[in-house]
Amino acid sequence: MTGLAARLAAVDRAIADEARAAGRDPAAITRIVVTKFHPGSLVRELHALGVRDVGENRQQELAEKAPETRGLEGLRWHFIGQAQTNKAASIRSLASLVHSVDRPRLADALDRAAPDPADRLDVLIQVNLTPDSARGGVAPVGIEALAERIQTLPSLHLRGIMAVAPLDEEPGRAFARVADYSARLRTVVPGATWISAGMTADFPEAIRAGTTHLRIGSAITGPRPDRG
Ligand SMILES: *Cc1c(COP(=O)(O)O)cnc(C)c1O
């Protein structure tokens, strides 16, 4: 087994163990491998190992890698980073799920970029768990209004919520807040049940708090080249 295969297997075993310990079905959790700063060849290796969900946090990197990995059957790209409105069309054309919708203008831009009126793009509302408004995500107080706005946009399908745990907060507490925000979102959109939370450092806590989508990078890919 290569190092990559061994790390992937170890993470998947840990996810399954944590899920069962929490009384959850491991199959209800989607594990996304975050490939940022790694080359497209790594995505091809991951695909050969059975990975179908991969994530990028920068539009430019997504746009570079997506063509290199075209033709890999069933591969789904997740966009998980801060998005500029002028990049919405590119992101929409490449991603299956956009995790990081955090303002009306971005939602509007993604909607306007729909290739045809029947096309629907899955999106999540990213909520900012820090007081720093420069971080990605809508402030918690704005969740309902943003959800109502997205509901008016015919080509977007609001699926749930996404968050990154702050470094200075115990992850279990941060994810308990996310679970509350998910409940608030569901008062507006009852079907928006997905929760994207949990990374290398905190995925066990996220599983216990009910996450449905894990975004795991370095535990699987190894250290990131350059900007680790
Ligand atoms: C990089 C990144 C991850 C993965 O981080 P790791 O700590 O390497 O698992 C998850 N979510 C977002 C938004 C990221 O940018």
PDB file of N, CA and C in Angstrom, residues 101-203:
ATOM      1  N   VAL A 101     -21.422  29.854   0.395  1.00  0.00           N
ATOM      2  CA  VAL A 101     -22.264  31.010   0.056  1.00  0.00           C
ATOM      3  C   VAL A 101     -22.490  31.804   1.339  1.00  0.00           C
ATOM      4  N   ASP A 102     -22.037  33.057   1.335  1.00  0.00           N
ATOM      5  CA  ASP A 102     -22.071  33.830   2.585  1.00  0.00           C
ATOM      6  C   ASP A 102     -22.638  35.230   2.421  1.00  0.00           C
ATOM      7  N   ARG A 103     -23.155  35.548   1.229  1.00  0.00           N
ATOM      8  CA  ARG A 103     -23.762  36.872   1.060  1.00  0.00           C
ATOM      9  C   ARG A 103     -24.694  36.852  -0.142  1.00  0.00           C
ATOM     10  N   PRO A 104     -25.700  37.730  -0.116  1.00  0.00           N
ATOM     11  CA  PRO A 104     -26.691  37.740  -1.190  1.00  0.00           C
ATOM     12  C   PRO A 104     -26.069  37.933  -2.578  1.00  0.00           C
ATOM     13  N   ARG A 105     -25.066  38.800  -2.676  1.00  0.00           N
ATOM     14  CA  ARG A 105     -24.502  39.071  -4.012  1.00  0.00           C
ATOM     15  C   ARG A 105     -23.862  37.832  -4.611  1.00  0.00           C
ATOM     16  N   LEU A 106     -23.238  37.016  -3.773  1.00  0.00           N
ATOM     17  CA  LEU A 106     -22.643  35.774  -4.292  1.00  0.00           C
ATOM     18  C   LEU A 106     -23.738  34.802  -4.709  1.00  0.00           C
ATOM     19  N   ALA A 107     -24.781  34.698  -3.901  1.00  0.00           N
ATOM     20  CA  ALA A 107     -25.902  33.823  -4.269  1.00  0.00           C
ATOM     21  C   ALA A 107     -26.504  34.269  -5.602  1.00  0.00           C
ATOM     22  N   ASP A 108     -26.706  35.583  -5.730  1.00  0.00           N
ATOM     23  CA  ASP A 108     -27.276  36.109  -6.977  1.00  0.00           C
ATOM     24  C   ASP A 108     -26.375  35.791  -8.167  1.00  0.00           C
ATOM     25  N   ALA A 109     -25.066  35.962  -7.996  1.00  0.00           N
ATOM     26  CA  ALA A 109     -24.125  35.732  -9.095  1.00  0.00           C
ATOM     27  C   ALA A 109     -24.112  34.259  -9.493  1.00  0.00           C
ATOM     28  N   LEU A 110     -24.159  33.371  -8.507  1.00  0.00           N
ATOM     29  CA  LEU A 110     -24.202  31.936  -8.822  1.00  0.00           C
ATOM     30  C   LEU A 110     -25.500  31.601  -9.560  1.00  0.00           C
ATOM     31  N   ASP A 111     -26.576  32.228  -9.147  1.00  0.00           N
ATOM     32  CA  ASP A 111     -27.869  31.975  -9.802  1.00  0.00           C
ATOM     33  C   ASP A 111     -27.849  32.474 -11.253  1.00  0.00           C
ATOM     34  N   ARG A 112     -27.316  33.679 -11.440  1.00  0.00           N
ATOM     35  CA  ARG A 112     -27.273  34.248 -12.799  1.00  0.00           C
ATOM     36  C   ARG A 112     -26.416  33.401 -13.731  1.00  0.00           C
ATOM     37  N   ALA A 113     -25.452  32.669 -13.180  1.00  0.00           N
ATOM     38  CA  ALA A 113     -24.536  31.875 -14.005  1.00  0.00           C
ATOM     39  C   ALA A 113     -25.123  30.527 -14.409  1.00  0.00           C
ATOM     40  N   ALA A 114     -26.367  30.264 -14.055  1.00  0.00           N
ATOM     41  CA  ALA A 114     -26.973  28.972 -14.423  1.00  0.00           C
ATOM     42  C   ALA A 114     -26.964  28.798 -15.927  1.00  0.00           C
ATOM     43  N   PRO A 115     -26.472  27.660 -16.416  1.00  0.00           N
ATOM     44  CA  PRO A 115     -26.388  27.458 -17.869  1.00  0.00           C
ATOM     45  C   PRO A 115     -27.762  27.364 -18.527  1.00  0.00           C
ATOM     46  N   ASP A 116     -28.739  26.835 -17.825  1.00  0.00           N
ATOM     47  CA  ASP A 116     -30.098  26.862 -18.349  1.00  0.00           C
ATOM     48  C   ASP A 116     -31.051  26.857 -17.166  1.00  0.00           C
ATOM     49  N   PRO A 117     -32.282  27.293 -17.392  1.00  0.00           N
ATOM     50  CA  PRO A 117     -33.192  27.543 -16.266  1.00  0.00           C
ATOM     51  C   PRO A 117     -33.489  26.296 -15.432  1.00  0.00           C
ATOM     52  N   ALA A 118     -33.325  25.123 -16.016  1.00  0.00           N
ATOM     53  CA  ALA A 118     -33.663  23.907 -15.275  1.00  0.00           C
ATOM     54  C   ALA A 118     -32.517  23.428 -14.391  1.00  0.00           C
ATOM     55  N   ASP A 119     -31.312  23.987 -14.613  1.00  0.00           N
ATOM     56  CA  ASP A 119     -30.143  23.524 -13.866  1.00  0.00           C
ATOM     57  C   ASP A 119     -30.231  23.988 -12.419  1.00  0.00           C
ATOM     58  N   ARG A 120     -29.927  23.095 -11.461  1.00  0.00           N
ATOM     59  CA  ARG A 120     -29.922  23.491 -10.044  1.00  0.00           C
ATOM     60  C   ARG A 120     -28.590  23.132  -9.418  1.00  0.00           C
ATOM     61  N   LEU A 121     -27.999  24.102  -8.754  1.00  0.00           N
ATOM     62  CA  LEU A 121     -26.704  23.925  -8.095  1.00  0.00           C
ATOM     63  C   LEU A 121     -26.925  23.775  -6.592  1.00  0.00           C
ATOM     64  N   ASP A 122     -26.354  22.732  -6.007  1.00  0.00           N
ATOM     65  CA  ASP A 122     -26.423  22.546  -4.556  1.00  0.00           C
ATOM     66  C   ASP A 122     -25.502  23.547  -3.868  1.00  0.00           C
ATOM     67  N   VAL A 123     -26.009  24.213  -2.844  1.00  0.00           N
ATOM     68  CA  VAL A 123     -25.200  25.175  -2.103  1.00  0.00           C
ATOM     69  C   VAL A 123     -25.438  25.017  -0.597  1.00  0.00           C
ATOM     70  N   LEU A 124     -24.430  25.468   0.165  1.00  0.00           N
ATOM     71  CA  LEU A 124     -24.531  25.561   1.617  1.00  0.00           C
ATOM     72  C   LEU A 124     -24.300  27.018   2.008  1.00  0.00           C
ATOM     73  N   ILE A 125     -24.875  27.420   3.105  1.00  0.00           N
ATOM     74  CA  ILE A 125     -24.571  28.721   3.687  1.00  0.00           C
ATOM     75  C   ILE A 125     -23.386  28.545   4.631  1.00  0.00           C
ATOM     76  N   GLN A 126     -22.307  29.311   4.378  1.00  0.00           N
ATOM     77  CA  GLN A 126     -21.190  29.275   5.328  1.00  0.00           C
ATOM     78  C   GLN A 126     -21.445  30.276   6.433  1.00  0.00           C
ATOM     79  N   VAL A 127     -21.333  29.810   7.670  1.00  0.00           N
ATOM     80  CA  VAL A 127     -21.522  30.697   8.823  1.00  0.00           C
ATOM     81  C   VAL A 127     -20.162  30.942   9.480  1.00  0.00           C
ATOM     82  N   ASN A 128     -19.927  32.191   9.827  1.00  0.00           N
ATOM     83  CA  ASN A 128     -18.667  32.607  10.449  1.00  0.00           C
ATOM     84  C   ASN A 128     -18.779  32.418  11.961  1.00  0.00           C
ATOM     85  N   LEU A 129     -17.946  31.568  12.525  1.00  0.00           N
ATOM     86  CA  LEU A 129     -17.997  31.304  13.965  1.00  0.00           C
ATOM     87  C   LEU A 129     -17.108  32.249  14.768  1.00  0.00           C
ATOM     88  N   THR A 130     -16.425  33.154  14.079  1.00  0.00           N
ATOM     89  CA  THR A 130     -15.543  34.100  14.775  1.00  0.00           C
ATOM     90  C   THR A 130     -16.160  35.505  14.733  1.00  0.00           C
ATOM     91  N   PRO A 131     -15.673  36.415  15.585  1.00  0.00           N
ATOM     92  CA  PRO A 131     -16.164  37.799  15.501  1.00  0.00           C
ATOM     93  C   PRO A 131     -15.493  38.592  14.375  1.00  0.00           C
ATOM     94  N   ASP A 132     -14.534  37.971  13.677  1.00  0.00           N
ATOM     95  CA  ASP A 132     -13.762  38.658  12.640  1.00  0.00           C
ATOM     96  C   ASP A 132     -14.507  38.578  11.308  1.00  0.00           C
ATOM     97  N   SER A 133     -15.047  39.729  10.881  1.00  0.00           N
ATOM     98  CA  SER A 133     -15.894  39.707   9.679  1.00  0.00           C
ATOM     99  C   SER A 133     -15.083  39.501   8.403  1.00  0.00           C
ATOM    100  N   ALA A 134     -13.737  39.564   8.494  1.00  0.00           N
ATOM    101  CA  ALA A 134     -12.920  39.306   7.307  1.00  0.00           C
ATOM    102  C   ALA A 134     -12.867  37.809   6.981  1.00  0.00           C
ATOM    103  N   ARG A 135     -13.208  36.986   7.965  1.00  0.00           N
ATOM    104  CA  ARG A 135     -13.275  35.551   7.705  1.00  0.00           C
ATOM    105  C   ARG A 135     -14.479  35.278   6.829  1.00  0.00           C
ATOM    106  N   GLY A 136     -14.411  34.178   6.081  1.00  0.00           N
ATOM    107  CA  GLY A 136     -15.557  33.808   5.257  1.00  0.00           C
ATOM    108  C   GLY A 136     -16.740  33.457   6.136  1.00  0.00           C
ATOM    109  N   GLY A 137     -17.924  33.665   5.613  1.00  0.00           N
ATOM    110  CA  GLY A 137     -19.120  33.241   6.323  1.00  0.00           C
ATOM    111  C   GLY A 137     -20.001  34.395   6.728  1.00  0.00           C
ATOM    112  N   VAL A 138     -21.294  34.124   6.753  1.00  0.00           N
ATOM    113  CA  VAL A 138     -22.257  35.123   7.207  1.00  0.00           C
ATOM    114  C   VAL A 138     -22.253  35.105   8.734  1.00  0.00           C
ATOM    115  N   ALA A 139     -22.447  36.255   9.345  1.00  0.00           N
ATOM    116  CA  ALA A 139     -22.594  36.283  10.805  1.00  0.00           C
ATOM    117  C   ALA A 139     -23.845  35.480  11.170  1.00  0.00           C
ATOM    118  N   PRO A 140     -23.809  34.764  12.307  1.00  0.00           N
ATOM    119  CA  PRO A 140     -24.956  33.908  12.653  1.00  0.00           C
ATOM    120  C   PRO A 140     -26.298  34.628  12.599  1.00  0.00           C
ATOM    121  N   VAL A 141     -26.315  35.887  12.967  1.00  0.00           N
ATOM    122  CA  VAL A 141     -27.588  36.620  12.980  1.00  0.00           C
ATOM    123  C   VAL A 141     -28.189  36.743  11.574  1.00  0.00           C
ATOM    124  N   GLY A 142     -27.348  36.578  10.549  1.00  0.00           N
ATOM    125  CA  GLY A 142     -27.828  36.750   9.175  1.00  0.00           C
ATOM    126  C   GLY A 142     -28.255  35.471   8.471  1.00  0.00           C
ATOM    127  N   ILE A 143     -28.231  34.358   9.171  1.00  0.00           N
ATOM    128  CA  ILE A 143     -28.492  33.069   8.519  1.00  0.00           C
ATOM    129  C   ILE A 143     -29.891  33.020   7.879  1.00  0.00           C
ATOM    130  N   GLU A 144     -30.899  33.399   8.653  1.00  0.00           N
ATOM    131  CA  GLU A 144     -32.272  33.256   8.144  1.00  0.00           C
ATOM    132  C   GLU A 144     -32.508  34.147   6.924  1.00  0.00           C
ATOM    133  N   ALA A 145     -32.015  35.392   6.977  1.00  0.00           N
ATOM    134  CA  ALA A 145     -32.248  36.305   5.853  1.00  0.00           C
ATOM    135  C   ALA A 145     -31.563  35.795   4.590  1.00  0.00           C
ATOM    136  N   LEU A 146     -30.341  35.277   4.745  1.00  0.00           N
ATOM    137  CA  LEU A 146     -29.643  34.757   3.564  1.00  0.00           C
ATOM    138  C   LEU A 146     -30.369  33.526   3.024  1.00  0.00           C
ATOM    139  N   ALA A 147     -30.865  32.690   3.920  1.00  0.00           N
ATOM    140  CA  ALA A 147     -31.609  31.499   3.473  1.00  0.00           C
ATOM    141  C   ALA A 147     -32.859  31.912   2.699  1.00  0.00           C
ATOM    142  N   GLU A 148     -33.551  32.929   3.201  1.00  0.00           N
ATOM    143  CA  GLU A 148     -34.767  33.387   2.503  1.00  0.00           C
ATOM    144  C   GLU A 148     -34.418  33.912   1.118  1.00  0.00           C
ATOM    145  N   ARG A 149     -33.301  34.626   1.032  1.00  0.00           N
ATOM    146  CA  ARG A 149     -32.875  35.143  -0.264  1.00  0.00           C
ATOM    147  C   ARG A 149     -32.570  34.001  -1.237  1.00  0.00           C
ATOM    148  N   ILE A 150     -31.813  33.016  -0.764  1.00  0.00           N
ATOM    149  CA  ILE A 150     -31.445  31.901  -1.641  1.00  0.00           C
ATOM    150  C   ILE A 150     -32.706  31.163  -2.110  1.00  0.00           C
ATOM    151  N   GLN A 151     -33.699  31.094  -1.239  1.00  0.00           N
ATOM    152  CA  GLN A 151     -34.939  30.404  -1.602  1.00  0.00           C
ATOM    153  C   GLN A 151     -35.656  31.067  -2.780  1.00  0.00           C
ATOM    154  N   THR A 152     -35.379  32.355  -3.008  1.00  0.00           N
ATOM    155  CA  THR A 152     -36.019  33.036  -4.136  1.00  0.00           C
ATOM    156  C   THR A 152     -35.271  32.790  -5.449  1.00  0.00           C
ATOM    157  N   LEU A 153     -34.115  32.143  -5.390  1.00  0.00           N
ATOM    158  CA  LEU A 153     -33.283  31.978  -6.589  1.00  0.00           C
ATOM    159  C   LEU A 153     -33.512  30.577  -7.167  1.00  0.00           C
ATOM    160  N   PRO A 154     -34.151  30.507  -8.318  1.00  0.00           N
ATOM    161  CA  PRO A 154     -34.637  29.217  -8.819  1.00  0.00           C
ATOM    162  C   PRO A 154     -33.546  28.210  -9.157  1.00  0.00           C
ATOM    163  N   SER A 155     -32.334  28.667  -9.455  1.00  0.00           N
ATOM    164  CA  SER A 155     -31.321  27.701  -9.894  1.00  0.00           C
ATOM    165  C   SER A 155     -30.393  27.262  -8.763  1.00  0.00           C
ATOM    166  N   LEU A 156     -30.692  27.682  -7.527  1.00  0.00           N
ATOM    167  CA  LEU A 156     -29.886  27.227  -6.387  1.00  0.00           C
ATOM    168  C   LEU A 156     -30.728  26.319  -5.495  1.00  0.00           C
ATOM    169  N   HIS A 157     -30.105  25.262  -5.009  1.00  0.00           N
ATOM    170  CA  HIS A 157     -30.771  24.325  -4.113  1.00  0.00           C
ATOM    171  C   HIS A 157     -30.040  24.382  -2.769  1.00  0.00           C
ATOM    172  N   LEU A 158     -30.669  25.021  -1.805  1.00  0.00           N
ATOM    173  CA  LEU A 158     -30.027  25.197  -0.497  1.00  0.00           C
ATOM    174  C   LEU A 158     -30.131  23.903   0.298  1.00  0.00           C
ATOM    175  N   ARG A 159     -28.964  23.343   0.616  1.00  0.00           N
ATOM    176  CA  ARG A 159     -28.883  22.020   1.238  1.00  0.00           C
ATOM    177  C   ARG A 159     -28.537  22.029   2.717  1.00  0.00           C
ATOM    178  N   GLY A 160     -27.915  23.137   3.194  1.00  0.00           N
ATOM    179  CA  GLY A 160     -27.509  23.118   4.598  1.00  0.00           C
ATOM    180  C   GLY A 160     -26.510  24.206   4.921  1.00  0.00           C
ATOM    181  N   ILE A 161     -25.647  23.895   5.877  1.00  0.00           N
ATOM    182  CA  ILE A 161     -24.777  24.909   6.465  1.00  0.00           C
ATOM    183  C   ILE A 161     -23.332  24.399   6.502  1.00  0.00           C
ATOM    184  N   MET A 162     -22.382  25.318   6.495  1.00  0.00           N
ATOM    185  CA  MET A 162     -20.963  24.953   6.560  1.00  0.00           C
ATOM    186  C   MET A 162     -20.267  25.881   7.535  1.00  0.00           C
ATOM    187  N   ALA A 163     -19.258  25.364   8.242  1.00  0.00           N
ATOM    188  CA  ALA A 163     -18.477  26.206   9.148  1.00  0.00           C
ATOM    189  C   ALA A 163     -17.092  25.616   9.370  1.00  0.00           C
ATOM    190  N   VAL A 164     -16.177  26.500   9.745  1.00  0.00           N
ATOM    191  CA  VAL A 164     -14.822  26.129  10.148  1.00  0.00           C
ATOM    192  C   VAL A 164     -14.703  26.469  11.634  1.00  0.00           C
ATOM    193  N   ALA A 165     -14.268  25.499  12.437  1.00  0.00           N
ATOM    194  CA  ALA A 165     -14.138  25.762  13.877  1.00  0.00           C
ATOM    195  C   ALA A 165     -12.998  26.744  14.118  1.00  0.00           C
ATOM    196  N   PRO A 166     -13.222  27.765  14.947  1.00  0.00           N
ATOM    197  CA  PRO A 166     -12.138  28.707  15.269  1.00  0.00           C
ATOM    198  C   PRO A 166     -11.013  28.004  16.023  1.00  0.00           C
ATOM    199  N   LEU A 167      -9.786  28.493  15.830  1.00  0.00           N
ATOM    200  CA  LEU A 167      -8.637  27.877  16.503  1.00  0.00           C
ATOM    201  C   LEU A 167      -8.701  28.036  18.016  1.00  0.00           C
ATOM    202  N   ASP A 168      -9.361  29.104  18.467  1.00  0.00           N
ATOM    203  CA  ASP A 168      -9.336  29.403  19.900  1.00  0.00           C
ATOM    204  C   ASP A 168     -10.603  28.928  20.626  1.00  0.00           C
ATOM    205  N   GLU A 169     -11.365  28.047  19.996  1.00  0.00           N
ATOM    206  CA  GLU A 169     -12.560  27.534  20.661  1.00  0.00           C
ATOM    207  C   GLU A 169     -12.491  26.019  20.656  1.00  0.00           C
ATOM    208  N   GLU A 170     -12.925  25.413  21.719  1.00  0.00           N
ATOM    209  CA  GLU A 170     -12.949  23.953  21.789  1.00  0.00           C
ATOM    210  C   GLU A 170     -13.880  23.463  20.665  1.00  0.00           C
ATOM    211  N   PRO A 171     -13.401  22.536  19.804  1.00  0.00           N
ATOM    212  CA  PRO A 171     -14.199  22.164  18.629  1.00  0.00           C
ATOM    213  C   PRO A 171     -15.599  21.638  18.967  1.00  0.00           C
ATOM    214  N   GLY A 172     -15.709  20.882  20.038  1.00  0.00           N
ATOM    215  CA  GLY A 172     -17.031  20.364  20.403  1.00  0.00           C
ATOM    216  C   GLY A 172     -18.031  21.483  20.662  1.00  0.00           C
ATOM    217  N   ARG A 173     -17.545  22.545  21.297  1.00  0.00           N
ATOM    218  CA  ARG A 173     -18.428  23.692  21.559  1.00  0.00           C
ATOM    219  C   ARG A 173     -18.773  24.406  20.266  1.00  0.00           C
ATOM    220  N   ALA A 174     -17.761  24.587  19.412  1.00  0.00           N
ATOM    221  CA  ALA A 174     -18.003  25.272  18.137  1.00  0.00           C
ATOM    222  C   ALA A 174     -19.033  24.495  17.308  1.00  0.00           C
ATOM    223  N   PHE A 175     -18.907  23.171  17.275  1.00  0.00           N
ATOM    224  CA  PHE A 175     -19.820  22.380  16.443  1.00  0.00           C
ATOM    225  C   PHE A 175     -21.204  22.272  17.072  1.00  0.00           C
ATOM    226  N   ALA A 176     -21.290  22.418  18.395  1.00  0.00           N
ATOM    227  CA  ALA A 176     -22.621  22.484  19.020  1.00  0.00           C
ATOM    228  C   ALA A 176     -23.340  23.748  18.556  1.00  0.00           C
ATOM    229  N   ARG A 177     -22.564  24.837  18.412  1.00  0.00           N
ATOM    230  CA  ARG A 177     -23.173  26.064  17.865  1.00  0.00           C
ATOM    231  C   ARG A 177     -23.646  25.823  16.432  1.00  0.00           C
ATOM    232  N   VAL A 178     -22.816  25.124  15.646  1.00  0.00           N
ATOM    233  CA  VAL A 178     -23.198  24.868  14.258  1.00  0.00           C
ATOM    234  C   VAL A 178     -24.498  24.061  14.201  1.00  0.00           C
ATOM    235  N   ALA A 179     -24.641  23.098  15.121  1.00  0.00           N
ATOM    236  CA  ALA A 179     -25.876  22.308  15.157  1.00  0.00           C
ATOM    237  C   ALA A 179     -27.079  23.208  15.446  1.00  0.00           C
ATOM    238  N   ASP A 180     -26.895  24.189  16.340  1.00  0.00           N
ATOM    239  CA  ASP A 180     -27.979  25.155  16.608  1.00  0.00           C
ATOM    240  C   ASP A 180     -28.305  25.968  15.354  1.00  0.00           C
ATOM    241  N   TYR A 181     -27.255  26.417  14.653  1.00  0.00           N
ATOM    242  CA  TYR A 181     -27.491  27.221  13.446  1.00  0.00           C
ATOM    243  C   TYR A 181     -28.187  26.374  12.382  1.00  0.00           C
ATOM    244  N   SER A 182     -27.830  25.095  12.316  1.00  0.00           N
ATOM    245  CA  SER A 182     -28.496  24.198  11.374  1.00  0.00           C
ATOM    246  C   SER A 182     -29.993  24.112  11.704  1.00  0.00           C
ATOM    247  N   ALA A 183     -30.311  24.019  12.983  1.00  0.00           N
ATOM    248  CA  ALA A 183     -31.728  23.954  13.389  1.00  0.00           C
ATOM    249  C   ALA A 183     -32.447  25.245  13.005  1.00  0.00           C
ATOM    250  N   ARG A 184     -31.755  26.381  13.190  1.00  0.00           N
ATOM    251  CA  ARG A 184     -32.373  27.654  12.797  1.00  0.00           C
ATOM    252  C   ARG A 184     -32.603  27.719  11.302  1.00  0.00           C
ATOM    253  N   LEU A 185     -31.613  27.263  10.535  1.00  0.00           N
ATOM    254  CA  LEU A 185     -31.771  27.248   9.075  1.00  0.00           C
ATOM    255  C   LEU A 185     -32.970  26.390   8.686  1.00  0.00           C
ATOM    256  N   ARG A 186     -33.152  25.273   9.381  1.00  0.00           N
ATOM    257  CA  ARG A 186     -34.247  24.366   9.012  1.00  0.00           C
ATOM    258  C   ARG A 186     -35.626  24.917   9.370  1.00  0.00           C
ATOM    259  N   THR A 187     -35.678  25.958  10.211  1.00  0.00           N
ATOM    260  CA  THR A 187     -36.979  26.613  10.410  1.00  0.00           C
ATOM    261  C   THR A 187     -37.389  27.372   9.149  1.00  0.00           C
ATOM    262  N   VAL A 188     -36.403  27.773   8.327  1.00  0.00           N
ATOM    263  CA  VAL A 188     -36.696  28.476   7.071  1.00  0.00           C
ATOM    264  C   VAL A 188     -36.803  27.480   5.921  1.00  0.00           C
ATOM    265  N   VAL A 189     -35.866  26.531   5.870  1.00  0.00           N
ATOM    266  CA  VAL A 189     -35.799  25.542   4.789  1.00  0.00           C
ATOM    267  C   VAL A 189     -35.683  24.157   5.434  1.00  0.00           C
ATOM    268  N   PRO A 190     -36.808  23.515   5.689  1.00  0.00           N
ATOM    269  CA  PRO A 190     -36.775  22.248   6.439  1.00  0.00           C
ATOM    270  C   PRO A 190     -35.879  21.176   5.811  1.00  0.00           C
ATOM    271  N   GLY A 191     -35.722  21.208   4.491  1.00  0.00           N
ATOM    272  CA  GLY A 191     -34.921  20.172   3.841  1.00  0.00           C
ATOM    273  C   GLY A 191     -33.426  20.437   3.866  1.00  0.00           C
ATOM    274  N   ALA A 192     -33.003  21.564   4.415  1.00  0.00           N
ATOM    275  CA  ALA A 192     -31.577  21.940   4.361  1.00  0.00           C
ATOM    276  C   ALA A 192     -30.833  21.300   5.533  1.00  0.00           C
ATOM    277  N   THR A 193     -30.655  19.997   5.462  1.00  0.00           N
ATOM    278  CA  THR A 193     -30.175  19.210   6.601  1.00  0.00           C
ATOM    279  C   THR A 193     -28.674  18.943   6.602  1.00  0.00           C
ATOM    280  N   TRP A 194     -27.982  19.320   5.523  1.00  0.00           N
ATOM    281  CA  TRP A 194     -26.563  18.977   5.459  1.00  0.00           C
ATOM    282  C   TRP A 194     -25.748  19.907   6.368  1.00  0.00           C
ATOM    283  N   ILE A 195     -24.711  19.326   6.975  1.00  0.00           N
ATOM    284  CA  ILE A 195     -23.776  20.098   7.800  1.00  0.00           C
ATOM    285  C   ILE A 195     -22.360  19.762   7.348  1.00  0.00           C
ATOM    286  N   SER A 196     -21.661  20.759   6.796  1.00  0.00           N
ATOM    287  CA  SER A 196     -20.274  20.585   6.377  1.00  0.00           C
ATOM    288  C   SER A 196     -19.382  21.142   7.469  1.00  0.00           C
ATOM    289  N   ALA A 197     -18.782  20.253   8.249  1.00  0.00           N
ATOM    290  CA  ALA A 197     -17.934  20.664   9.364  1.00  0.00           C
ATOM    291  C   ALA A 197     -17.000  19.513   9.684  1.00  0.00           C
ATOM    292  N   GLY A 198     -15.789  19.845  10.128  1.00  0.00           N
ATOM    293  CA  GLY A 198     -14.833  18.819  10.493  1.00  0.00           C
ATOM    294  C   GLY A 198     -13.710  18.735   9.486  1.00  0.00           C
ATOM    295  N   MET A 199     -12.470  18.909   9.985  1.00  0.00           N
ATOM    296  CA  MET A 199     -11.262  18.855   9.178  1.00  0.00           C
ATOM    297  C   MET A 199     -10.293  17.899   9.873  1.00  0.00           C
ATOM    298  N   THR A 200      -9.044  17.900   9.448  1.00  0.00           N
ATOM    299  CA  THR A 200      -8.066  16.975  10.030  1.00  0.00           C
ATOM    300  C   THR A 200      -8.038  17.053  11.556  1.00  0.00           C
ATOM    301  N   ALA A 201      -8.009  18.263  12.090  1.00  0.00           N
ATOM    302  CA  ALA A 201      -7.785  18.432  13.528  1.00  0.00           C
ATOM    303  C   ALA A 201      -9.018  18.140  14.372  1.00  0.00           C
ATOM    304  N   ASP A 202     -10.205  18.162  13.763  1.00  0.00           N
ATOM    305  CA  ASP A 202     -11.402  18.139  14.606  1.00  0.00           C
ATOM    306  C   ASP A 202     -12.530  17.273  14.051  1.00  0.00           C
ATOM    307  N   PHE A 203     -12.210  16.320  13.173  1.00  0.00           N
ATOM    308  CA  PHE A 203     -13.330  15.570  12.591  1.00  0.00           C
ATOM    309  C   PHE A 203     -14.064  14.657  13.576  1.00  0.00           C
TER     310      PHE A 203
END
